[in-house]
């Protein structure tokens, strides 16, 4: 499994700062890639396991006697009870632990170490993996995503199994209770039906509720169908959709905290860096020339160069406003889709400059295009602050000359 560029850079930083490390960097990256593949398959296996458990549990909830009668709310409790209990326990655990001091659970570290020994993985690499994927707030949201994904699998399995059961069996839905009156039952049913009604699911009517009292020997087909659809919609809405929402939220928070953590491991400057600022066209656009001795781009020194050659600027995969320095540019295009990028590679033109959004981290597809565009491009401008060093280093690794890489200021220069 390929290691993302920013994750690999953070891993390289961890390896370089670990005095107890005795493995080559390439060996760590290869071992780390195996750990990523292992955890990916473990997560998929866990979801499938919960899916199977859910598909087995649902038919057990539908067990009926010779009279083929099912208690409506007992059925909902069996189908959704464990889901809500586990969700409550997860929320409670979130309140009890601080995102700033949380760490990967001990059982999880032990499990990874045992699996690592089973597959011949380095304990040091596993330690780096836990630091990059399961430390602090990253670990909280990562484990939360895994937990909710597994429960989503459980509920989807149960829902499909329940649907299959109701398609192949005819049952009679009843309500029987010692403490609740018919009015209480009707009120409870209407309360649960509020959200499904928003989505167009018809709630059981008063006649349906009356027909479902224990003692009625027959039940109309429409009443049975209404209760079946209502129960399935409750499992879908209060079960699958709720868990799916938590999966999405955990994934978004996980990505946010993960990227923040990875950036914290990447050094932002080095004392031996050398740079100088140049204005490379008639519009006096401020750029920072990257040093050949280092891939980092620290604070620039100032120098002014004038040139009258026509320049065509290409904003690569650009999603924010045009940089102020380029607002007066006569020739400005975007390379936001594969068609535009292919056209760029198939045409030849002097004075072409690609402007890269450094607020977005480099990926394999972007870097592949930069390598292909290098012979056809005069300069590569890196604009932004988030991933300036990562982009510069990646461009140098793709064989782009240091003199071709420059930093474009986001602000007008006076």
CSV table of C-alpha atoms in Angstrom, one decimal:
chain,number,residue,atom,x,y,z
A,1,UNK,CA,0.0,0.0,0.0
A,2,UNK,CA,1.4,3.4,-1.0
A,3,UNK,CA,2.3,5.8,1.8
A,4,UNK,CA,1.0,9.3,1.3
A,5,UNK,CA,3.6,12.0,0.7
A,6,UNK,CA,2.9,14.1,3.8
A,7,UNK,CA,2.7,10.9,6.0
A,8,UNK,CA,6.0,9.6,4.6
A,9,UNK,CA,7.6,13.0,5.3
A,10,UNK,CA,6.4,12.8,8.9
A,11,UNK,CA,7.6,9.2,9.2
A,12,UNK,CA,11.0,10.2,7.9
A,13,UNK,CA,11.2,13.0,10.5
A,14,UNK,CA,10.3,10.5,13.3
A,15,UNK,CA,13.0,8.1,12.1
A,16,UNK,CA,15.6,10.8,11.8
A,17,UNK,CA,14.9,12.0,15.4
A,18,UNK,CA,14.9,8.5,16.9
A,19,UNK,CA,18.3,7.8,18.4
A,20,UNK,CA,17.4,4.2,19.1
A,21,UNK,CA,16.6,3.5,15.5
A,22,UNK,CA,18.8,0.9,13.8
A,23,UNK,CA,16.9,0.3,10.5
A,24,UNK,CA,17.4,2.0,7.2
A,25,UNK,CA,14.8,4.6,6.2
A,26,UNK,CA,13.7,2.6,3.1
A,27,UNK,CA,13.1,-0.5,5.3
A,28,UNK,CA,10.9,1.6,7.6
A,29,UNK,CA,8.8,2.9,4.7
A,30,UNK,CA,8.4,-0.6,3.3
A,31,UNK,CA,7.5,-2.0,6.8
A,32,UNK,CA,5.1,1.0,7.4
A,33,UNK,CA,3.4,0.3,4.1
A,34,UNK,CA,2.7,-3.3,5.3
A,35,UNK,CA,1.3,-2.0,8.5
A,36,UNK,CA,-1.1,0.2,6.6
A,37,UNK,CA,-2.2,-2.7,4.4
A,38,UNK,CA,-2.7,-4.9,7.5
A,39,UNK,CA,-4.8,-2.4,9.4
A,40,UNK,CA,-6.9,-1.7,6.2
A,41,UNK,CA,-7.7,-5.4,5.9
A,42,UNK,CA,-8.4,-5.7,9.6
A,43,UNK,CA,-11.0,-2.9,9.4
A,44,UNK,CA,-12.7,-4.4,6.4
A,45,UNK,CA,-12.7,-7.8,8.2
A,46,UNK,CA,-14.2,-6.2,11.3
A,47,UNK,CA,-17.0,-4.6,9.3
A,48,UNK,CA,-17.8,-7.9,7.5
A,49,UNK,CA,-17.8,-9.7,10.9
A,50,UNK,CA,-20.3,-7.3,12.3
A,51,UNK,CA,-22.4,-7.5,9.1
A,52,UNK,CA,-22.6,-11.3,9.6
A,53,UNK,CA,-23.5,-11.0,13.3
A,54,UNK,CA,-26.2,-8.5,12.4
A,55,UNK,CA,-27.6,-10.7,9.7
A,56,UNK,CA,-27.8,-13.6,12.2
A,57,UNK,CA,-29.2,-11.6,15.1
A,58,UNK,CA,-32.2,-10.1,13.1
A,59,UNK,CA,-33.9,-13.5,12.3
A,60,UNK,CA,-33.5,-14.5,16.0
A,61,UNK,CA,-35.5,-11.3,16.9
A,62,UNK,CA,-38.2,-12.4,14.5
A,63,UNK,CA,-38.8,-15.8,16.1
A,64,UNK,CA,-42.5,-16.5,16.5
A,65,UNK,CA,-44.6,-19.2,18.0
A,66,UNK,CA,-47.3,-21.2,16.2
A,67,UNK,CA,-49.5,-18.1,16.2
A,68,UNK,CA,-46.9,-16.1,14.1
A,69,UNK,CA,-47.3,-13.0,16.4
A,70,UNK,CA,-44.6,-10.4,17.0
A,71,UNK,CA,-44.5,-7.9,19.8
A,72,UNK,CA,-43.8,-4.6,18.0
A,73,UNK,CA,-41.7,-2.7,20.5
A,74,UNK,CA,-39.9,-5.7,21.8
A,75,UNK,CA,-38.8,-6.2,18.2
A,76,UNK,CA,-37.5,-2.7,18.0
A,77,UNK,CA,-35.7,-3.1,21.3
A,78,UNK,CA,-34.0,-6.3,20.1
A,79,UNK,CA,-33.0,-4.7,16.7
A,80,UNK,CA,-31.8,-1.3,18.0
A,81,UNK,CA,-31.2,-1.8,21.7
A,82,UNK,CA,-27.5,-2.9,21.5
A,83,UNK,CA,-26.9,-0.1,19.0
A,84,UNK,CA,-28.2,2.6,21.3
A,85,UNK,CA,-26.4,1.1,24.3
A,86,UNK,CA,-23.0,1.0,22.5
A,87,UNK,CA,-23.6,4.6,21.2
A,88,UNK,CA,-24.3,5.8,24.7
A,89,UNK,CA,-21.2,4.1,26.0
A,90,UNK,CA,-19.1,5.7,23.2
A,91,UNK,CA,-20.4,9.2,23.9
A,92,UNK,CA,-19.8,8.7,27.6
A,93,UNK,CA,-16.2,7.7,26.9
A,94,UNK,CA,-15.8,10.8,24.8
A,95,UNK,CA,-16.9,13.0,27.7
A,96,UNK,CA,-14.5,11.3,30.1
A,97,UNK,CA,-11.3,11.6,28.2
A,98,UNK,CA,-9.5,14.7,27.0
A,99,UNK,CA,-8.6,14.9,23.3
A,100,UNK,CA,-5.3,16.5,24.4
A,101,UNK,CA,-4.1,13.7,26.7
A,102,UNK,CA,-5.7,10.7,25.1
A,103,UNK,CA,-3.6,7.9,23.7
A,104,UNK,CA,-4.2,4.7,21.8
A,105,UNK,CA,-5.8,2.1,24.2
A,106,UNK,CA,-3.4,-0.4,25.7
A,107,UNK,CA,-5.4,-3.3,24.2
A,108,UNK,CA,-5.0,-1.8,20.8
A,109,UNK,CA,-1.3,-1.4,21.1
A,110,UNK,CA,-0.9,-5.0,22.4
A,111,UNK,CA,-3.1,-6.3,19.5
A,112,UNK,CA,-1.0,-4.5,16.9
A,113,UNK,CA,2.2,-5.7,18.4
A,114,UNK,CA,1.0,-9.3,18.4
A,115,UNK,CA,-0.1,-9.0,14.8
A,116,UNK,CA,3.1,-7.3,13.9
A,117,UNK,CA,5.1,-10.3,15.3
A,118,UNK,CA,2.9,-12.6,13.4
A,119,UNK,CA,3.5,-10.9,10.1
A,120,UNK,CA,7.2,-10.1,10.9
A,121,UNK,CA,6.8,-6.3,11.3
A,122,UNK,CA,9.2,-4.1,13.2
A,123,UNK,CA,8.1,-3.0,16.7
A,124,UNK,CA,9.7,0.4,15.9
A,125,UNK,CA,7.6,0.8,12.8
A,126,UNK,CA,4.4,-0.1,14.7
A,127,UNK,CA,5.4,2.5,17.3
A,128,UNK,CA,5.7,5.1,14.5
A,129,UNK,CA,2.3,4.0,13.1
A,130,UNK,CA,0.6,4.4,16.5
A,131,UNK,CA,2.2,7.9,16.8
A,132,UNK,CA,1.0,9.0,13.4
A,133,UNK,CA,-2.4,7.4,13.4
A,134,UNK,CA,-3.6,6.8,16.9
A,135,UNK,CA,-2.1,9.5,19.2
A,136,UNK,CA,-4.0,12.2,20.9
A,137,UNK,CA,-7.2,13.5,19.2
A,138,UNK,CA,-6.2,11.6,16.0
A,139,UNK,CA,-6.6,8.3,17.9
A,140,UNK,CA,-9.9,9.2,19.4
A,141,UNK,CA,-11.5,10.0,16.0
A,142,UNK,CA,-9.8,7.1,14.2
A,143,UNK,CA,-11.0,4.6,16.7
A,144,UNK,CA,-14.5,6.2,16.7
A,145,UNK,CA,-14.6,5.9,12.9
A,146,UNK,CA,-13.7,2.2,13.1
A,147,UNK,CA,-16.3,1.6,15.9
A,148,UNK,CA,-19.1,3.3,14.0
A,149,UNK,CA,-18.2,1.7,10.7
A,150,UNK,CA,-18.4,-1.8,12.4
A,151,UNK,CA,-21.8,-0.9,13.9
A,152,UNK,CA,-23.0,0.4,10.6
A,153,UNK,CA,-22.1,-3.0,9.1
A,154,UNK,CA,-24.1,-4.7,11.9
A,155,UNK,CA,-27.2,-2.6,11.3
A,156,UNK,CA,-27.0,-3.0,7.5
A,157,UNK,CA,-26.8,-6.8,7.9
A,158,UNK,CA,-29.7,-6.8,10.3
A,159,UNK,CA,-31.8,-4.6,8.1
A,160,UNK,CA,-31.2,-6.7,5.0
A,161,UNK,CA,-31.9,-9.9,7.0
A,162,UNK,CA,-35.1,-8.4,8.5
A,163,UNK,CA,-36.2,-7.3,5.0
A,164,UNK,CA,-35.6,-10.8,3.6
A,165,UNK,CA,-37.5,-12.4,6.5
A,166,UNK,CA,-40.5,-10.2,6.1
A,167,UNK,CA,-40.5,-10.8,2.3
A,168,UNK,CA,-40.7,-14.6,2.9
A,169,UNK,CA,-42.9,-14.8,6.0
A,170,UNK,CA,-46.3,-13.6,7.0
A,171,UNK,CA,-46.5,-12.5,10.6
A,172,UNK,CA,-49.0,-10.6,12.7
A,173,UNK,CA,-47.8,-7.5,14.6
A,174,UNK,CA,-49.2,-7.0,18.1
A,175,UNK,CA,-48.6,-4.9,21.1
A,176,UNK,CA,-48.9,-6.3,24.6
A,177,UNK,CA,-47.9,-4.5,27.8
A,178,UNK,CA,-48.7,-4.5,31.4
A,179,UNK,CA,-47.9,-0.9,32.3
A,180,UNK,CA,-48.9,1.0,29.1
A,181,UNK,CA,-52.5,1.8,28.1
A,182,UNK,CA,-53.7,2.0,24.5
A,183,UNK,CA,-53.3,5.8,24.7
A,184,UNK,CA,-49.7,5.5,26.0
A,185,UNK,CA,-48.9,3.1,23.2
A,186,UNK,CA,-50.4,5.4,20.6
A,187,UNK,CA,-48.5,8.4,22.0
A,188,UNK,CA,-45.2,6.4,21.9
A,189,UNK,CA,-45.8,5.2,18.4
A,190,UNK,CA,-46.5,8.8,17.2
A,191,UNK,CA,-43.4,10.1,18.9
A,192,UNK,CA,-41.2,7.5,17.2
A,193,UNK,CA,-42.9,8.2,13.9
A,194,UNK,CA,-42.0,11.9,13.8
A,195,UNK,CA,-38.6,11.5,11.9
A,196,UNK,CA,-39.8,8.7,9.5
A,197,UNK,CA,-42.8,10.9,8.7
A,198,UNK,CA,-40.4,13.7,7.6
A,199,UNK,CA,-39.0,11.2,5.0
A,200,UNK,CA,-42.4,10.2,3.7
A,201,UNK,CA,-43.0,7.0,5.8
A,202,UNK,CA,-46.6,6.7,6.7
A,203,UNK,CA,-47.0,6.2,10.5
A,204,UNK,CA,-49.4,3.5,11.8
A,205,UNK,CA,-53.0,4.9,12.0
A,206,UNK,CA,-55.3,4.6,15.0
A,207,UNK,CA,-57.0,1.7,13.2
A,208,UNK,CA,-53.7,-0.1,12.7
A,209,UNK,CA,-53.0,0.3,16.4
A,210,UNK,CA,-56.5,-1.0,17.3
A,211,UNK,CA,-56.1,-4.0,14.9
A,212,UNK,CA,-52.7,-4.8,16.7
A,213,UNK,CA,-54.2,-5.3,20.1
A,214,UNK,CA,-53.6,-8.8,21.5
A,215,UNK,CA,-56.6,-11.0,21.2
A,216,UNK,CA,-57.4,-10.1,17.6
A,217,UNK,CA,-57.3,-13.3,15.6
A,218,UNK,CA,-57.0,-11.6,12.2
A,219,UNK,CA,-55.1,-8.6,11.0
A,220,UNK,CA,-55.6,-6.8,7.6
A,221,UNK,CA,-52.8,-7.1,5.0
A,222,UNK,CA,-52.5,-3.3,4.9
A,223,UNK,CA,-52.0,-3.2,8.6
A,224,UNK,CA,-49.3,-5.9,8.5
A,225,UNK,CA,-47.5,-4.0,5.7
A,226,UNK,CA,-47.7,-0.7,7.5
A,227,UNK,CA,-46.1,-2.1,10.6
A,228,UNK,CA,-43.4,-3.9,8.6
A,229,UNK,CA,-42.5,-0.8,6.6
A,230,UNK,CA,-42.5,1.3,9.8
A,231,UNK,CA,-40.2,-1.1,11.7
A,232,UNK,CA,-37.8,-1.3,8.8
A,233,UNK,CA,-37.8,2.5,8.4
A,234,UNK,CA,-37.0,2.9,12.1
A,235,UNK,CA,-34.0,0.5,11.8
A,236,UNK,CA,-32.8,2.4,8.7
A,237,UNK,CA,-33.3,5.9,10.2
A,238,UNK,CA,-32.5,5.5,13.9
A,239,UNK,CA,-29.9,2.8,13.2
A,240,UNK,CA,-28.1,2.9,9.9
A,241,UNK,CA,-28.4,6.6,9.2
A,242,UNK,CA,-27.4,7.6,12.7
A,243,UNK,CA,-24.3,5.4,12.6
A,244,UNK,CA,-23.5,6.6,9.1
A,245,UNK,CA,-23.6,10.2,10.3
A,246,UNK,CA,-21.2,9.4,13.1
A,247,UNK,CA,-18.9,7.7,10.7
A,248,UNK,CA,-18.8,10.8,8.5
A,249,UNK,CA,-18.2,13.2,11.5
A,250,UNK,CA,-15.5,11.0,12.9
A,251,UNK,CA,-13.8,10.7,9.5
A,252,UNK,CA,-13.8,14.5,9.0
A,253,UNK,CA,-12.4,15.2,12.5
A,254,UNK,CA,-9.9,12.4,12.0
A,255,UNK,CA,-8.6,13.8,8.8
A,256,UNK,CA,-8.4,17.3,10.2
A,257,UNK,CA,-6.5,16.2,13.3
A,258,UNK,CA,-4.3,13.8,11.3
A,259,UNK,CA,-3.1,16.4,8.9
A,260,UNK,CA,-2.4,18.8,11.7
A,261,UNK,CA,-0.4,16.1,13.5
A,262,UNK,CA,1.6,15.2,10.5
A,263,UNK,CA,2.5,18.8,9.8
A,264,UNK,CA,3.8,19.1,13.4
A,265,UNK,CA,6.4,16.4,12.6
A,266,UNK,CA,7.7,18.1,9.5
A,267,UNK,CA,10.5,20.7,10.1
A,268,UNK,CA,9.6,24.1,8.8
A,269,UNK,CA,13.1,25.6,8.4
A,270,UNK,CA,16.8,24.9,8.4
A,271,UNK,CA,19.7,27.3,9.3
A,272,UNK,CA,21.8,26.4,6.2
A,273,UNK,CA,19.0,27.4,3.7
A,274,UNK,CA,19.8,30.1,1.2
A,275,UNK,CA,17.1,32.0,-0.9
A,276,UNK,CA,16.7,35.2,-2.8
A,277,UNK,CA,13.7,37.1,-4.1
A,278,UNK,CA,13.3,37.9,-7.8
A,279,UNK,CA,10.7,39.8,-9.9
A,280,UNK,CA,10.7,37.8,-13.1
A,281,UNK,CA,8.4,39.7,-15.4
A,282,UNK,CA,7.2,43.1,-16.4
A,283,UNK,CA,4.5,43.1,-13.8
A,284,UNK,CA,7.0,42.8,-11.0
A,285,UNK,CA,5.6,39.7,-9.4
A,286,UNK,CA,7.4,38.8,-6.2
A,287,UNK,CA,8.8,35.3,-6.1
A,288,UNK,CA,11.3,33.5,-3.9
A,289,UNK,CA,13.9,31.4,-5.7
A,290,UNK,CA,14.4,28.0,-4.0
A,291,UNK,CA,18.0,27.1,-3.1
A,292,UNK,CA,19.6,24.0,-4.7
A,293,UNK,CA,21.2,23.1,-1.3
A,294,UNK,CA,17.9,22.6,0.4
A,295,UNK,CA,14.3,21.8,-0.4
A,296,UNK,CA,12.9,24.2,2.2
A,297,UNK,CA,11.8,27.8,1.4
A,298,UNK,CA,12.3,30.1,4.4
A,299,UNK,CA,12.0,33.9,4.6
A,300,UNK,CA,13.4,35.4,1.4
A,301,UNK,CA,16.0,38.1,0.6
A,302,UNK,CA,15.0,40.7,-1.9
A,303,UNK,CA,16.4,41.3,-5.4
A,304,UNK,CA,14.7,42.9,-8.4
A,305,UNK,CA,15.1,41.7,-12.0
A,306,UNK,CA,13.2,43.1,-15.0
A,307,UNK,CA,12.2,41.1,-18.1
A,308,UNK,CA,10.0,42.0,-21.1
A,309,UNK,CA,9.3,38.5,-22.3
A,310,UNK,CA,5.5,37.6,-22.5
A,311,UNK,CA,4.5,35.3,-19.8
A,312,UNK,CA,1.5,32.9,-19.6
A,313,UNK,CA,0.5,31.8,-16.1
A,314,UNK,CA,-1.3,28.5,-15.4
A,315,UNK,CA,-3.1,28.0,-12.1
A,316,UNK,CA,-2.8,24.3,-11.3
A,317,UNK,CA,-5.8,22.6,-9.7
A,318,UNK,CA,-6.8,26.1,-8.3
A,319,UNK,CA,-9.8,26.4,-6.0
A,320,UNK,CA,-9.3,29.8,-4.3
A,321,UNK,CA,-9.1,33.4,-5.4
A,322,UNK,CA,-6.5,34.6,-7.9
A,323,UNK,CA,-3.3,35.7,-6.1
A,324,UNK,CA,-3.1,39.5,-5.9
A,325,UNK,CA,0.2,39.5,-7.8
A,326,UNK,CA,-1.5,37.9,-10.8
A,327,UNK,CA,-4.7,40.0,-10.9
A,328,UNK,CA,-3.2,42.2,-13.7
A,329,UNK,CA,-1.7,39.3,-15.7
A,330,UNK,CA,-2.7,39.4,-19.4
A,331,UNK,CA,-2.4,35.6,-19.9
A,332,UNK,CA,-3.9,33.5,-17.1
A,333,UNK,CA,-5.4,30.0,-17.4
A,334,UNK,CA,-6.3,27.1,-15.1
A,335,UNK,CA,-5.3,23.5,-15.2
A,336,UNK,CA,-8.2,22.2,-13.2
A,337,UNK,CA,-9.1,19.1,-15.2
A,338,UNK,CA,-7.4,16.3,-17.1
A,339,UNK,CA,-8.4,17.8,-20.5
A,340,UNK,CA,-6.7,21.1,-19.8
A,341,UNK,CA,-3.6,19.3,-18.4
A,342,UNK,CA,-3.4,17.1,-21.5
A,343,UNK,CA,-3.7,20.1,-23.8
A,344,UNK,CA,-0.9,21.8,-21.9
A,345,UNK,CA,1.4,18.8,-22.4
A,346,UNK,CA,0.5,18.5,-26.1
A,347,UNK,CA,1.3,22.2,-27.0
A,348,UNK,CA,4.6,24.0,-27.0
A,349,UNK,CA,4.9,27.7,-26.0
A,350,UNK,CA,7.6,29.9,-24.5
A,351,UNK,CA,7.2,31.8,-21.2
A,352,UNK,CA,4.9,29.3,-19.4
A,353,UNK,CA,4.8,29.4,-15.6
A,354,UNK,CA,2.8,26.9,-13.5
A,355,UNK,CA,1.4,28.3,-10.3
A,356,UNK,CA,0.9,25.7,-7.6
A,357,UNK,CA,-1.5,26.1,-4.6
A,358,UNK,CA,0.8,25.3,-1.6
A,359,UNK,CA,-2.2,25.3,0.7
A,360,UNK,CA,-2.9,21.8,-0.6
A,361,UNK,CA,-0.4,18.9,0.0
A,362,UNK,CA,1.2,17.3,-3.1
A,363,UNK,CA,-0.1,13.9,-4.3
A,364,UNK,CA,1.1,11.4,-6.8
A,365,UNK,CA,-1.1,12.5,-9.6
A,366,UNK,CA,-0.1,16.2,-9.3
A,367,UNK,CA,3.6,15.3,-9.1
A,368,UNK,CA,3.4,13.0,-12.1
A,369,UNK,CA,2.0,15.9,-14.1
A,370,UNK,CA,4.7,18.3,-12.9
A,371,UNK,CA,7.4,15.8,-14.0
A,372,UNK,CA,5.8,15.5,-17.4
A,373,UNK,CA,5.4,19.3,-17.7
A,374,UNK,CA,9.0,20.1,-16.6
A,375,UNK,CA,10.5,20.2,-20.2
A,376,UNK,CA,7.6,22.5,-21.3
A,377,UNK,CA,7.6,24.9,-18.4
A,378,UNK,CA,9.9,27.9,-17.6
A,379,UNK,CA,9.1,28.2,-13.9
A,380,UNK,CA,7.1,26.6,-11.1
A,381,UNK,CA,5.7,29.1,-8.7
A,382,UNK,CA,4.6,27.8,-5.2
A,383,UNK,CA,2.0,30.0,-3.7
A,384,UNK,CA,0.7,29.7,-0.1
A,385,UNK,CA,2.1,28.7,3.3
A,386,UNK,CA,0.8,25.3,4.2
A,387,UNK,CA,3.0,22.9,2.2
A,388,UNK,CA,5.7,25.1,0.7
A,389,UNK,CA,8.5,22.9,1.8
A,390,UNK,CA,6.7,19.7,0.9
A,391,UNK,CA,6.0,20.9,-2.6
A,392,UNK,CA,9.6,22.2,-3.1
A,393,UNK,CA,11.1,19.0,-2.0
A,394,UNK,CA,8.8,16.9,-4.1
A,395,UNK,CA,9.5,19.0,-7.2
A,396,UNK,CA,13.2,18.6,-6.7
A,397,UNK,CA,12.8,14.9,-6.3
A,398,UNK,CA,11.0,14.8,-9.7
A,399,UNK,CA,14.2,16.2,-11.3
A,400,UNK,CA,13.0,19.8,-11.6
A,401,UNK,CA,15.9,22.2,-11.5
A,402,UNK,CA,16.2,24.4,-8.3
A,403,UNK,CA,16.4,27.5,-10.5
A,404,UNK,CA,13.0,26.6,-12.0
A,405,UNK,CA,11.3,26.6,-8.5
A,406,UNK,CA,10.2,29.9,-7.0
A,407,UNK,CA,7.8,31.1,-4.4
A,408,UNK,CA,5.0,33.5,-5.3
A,409,UNK,CA,3.9,35.9,-2.7
A,410,UNK,CA,0.2,36.0,-1.8
A,411,UNK,CA,0.4,39.8,-1.2
A,412,UNK,CA,1.1,42.8,-3.4
A,413,UNK,CA,4.7,44.0,-2.9
A,414,UNK,CA,5.4,47.6,-2.5
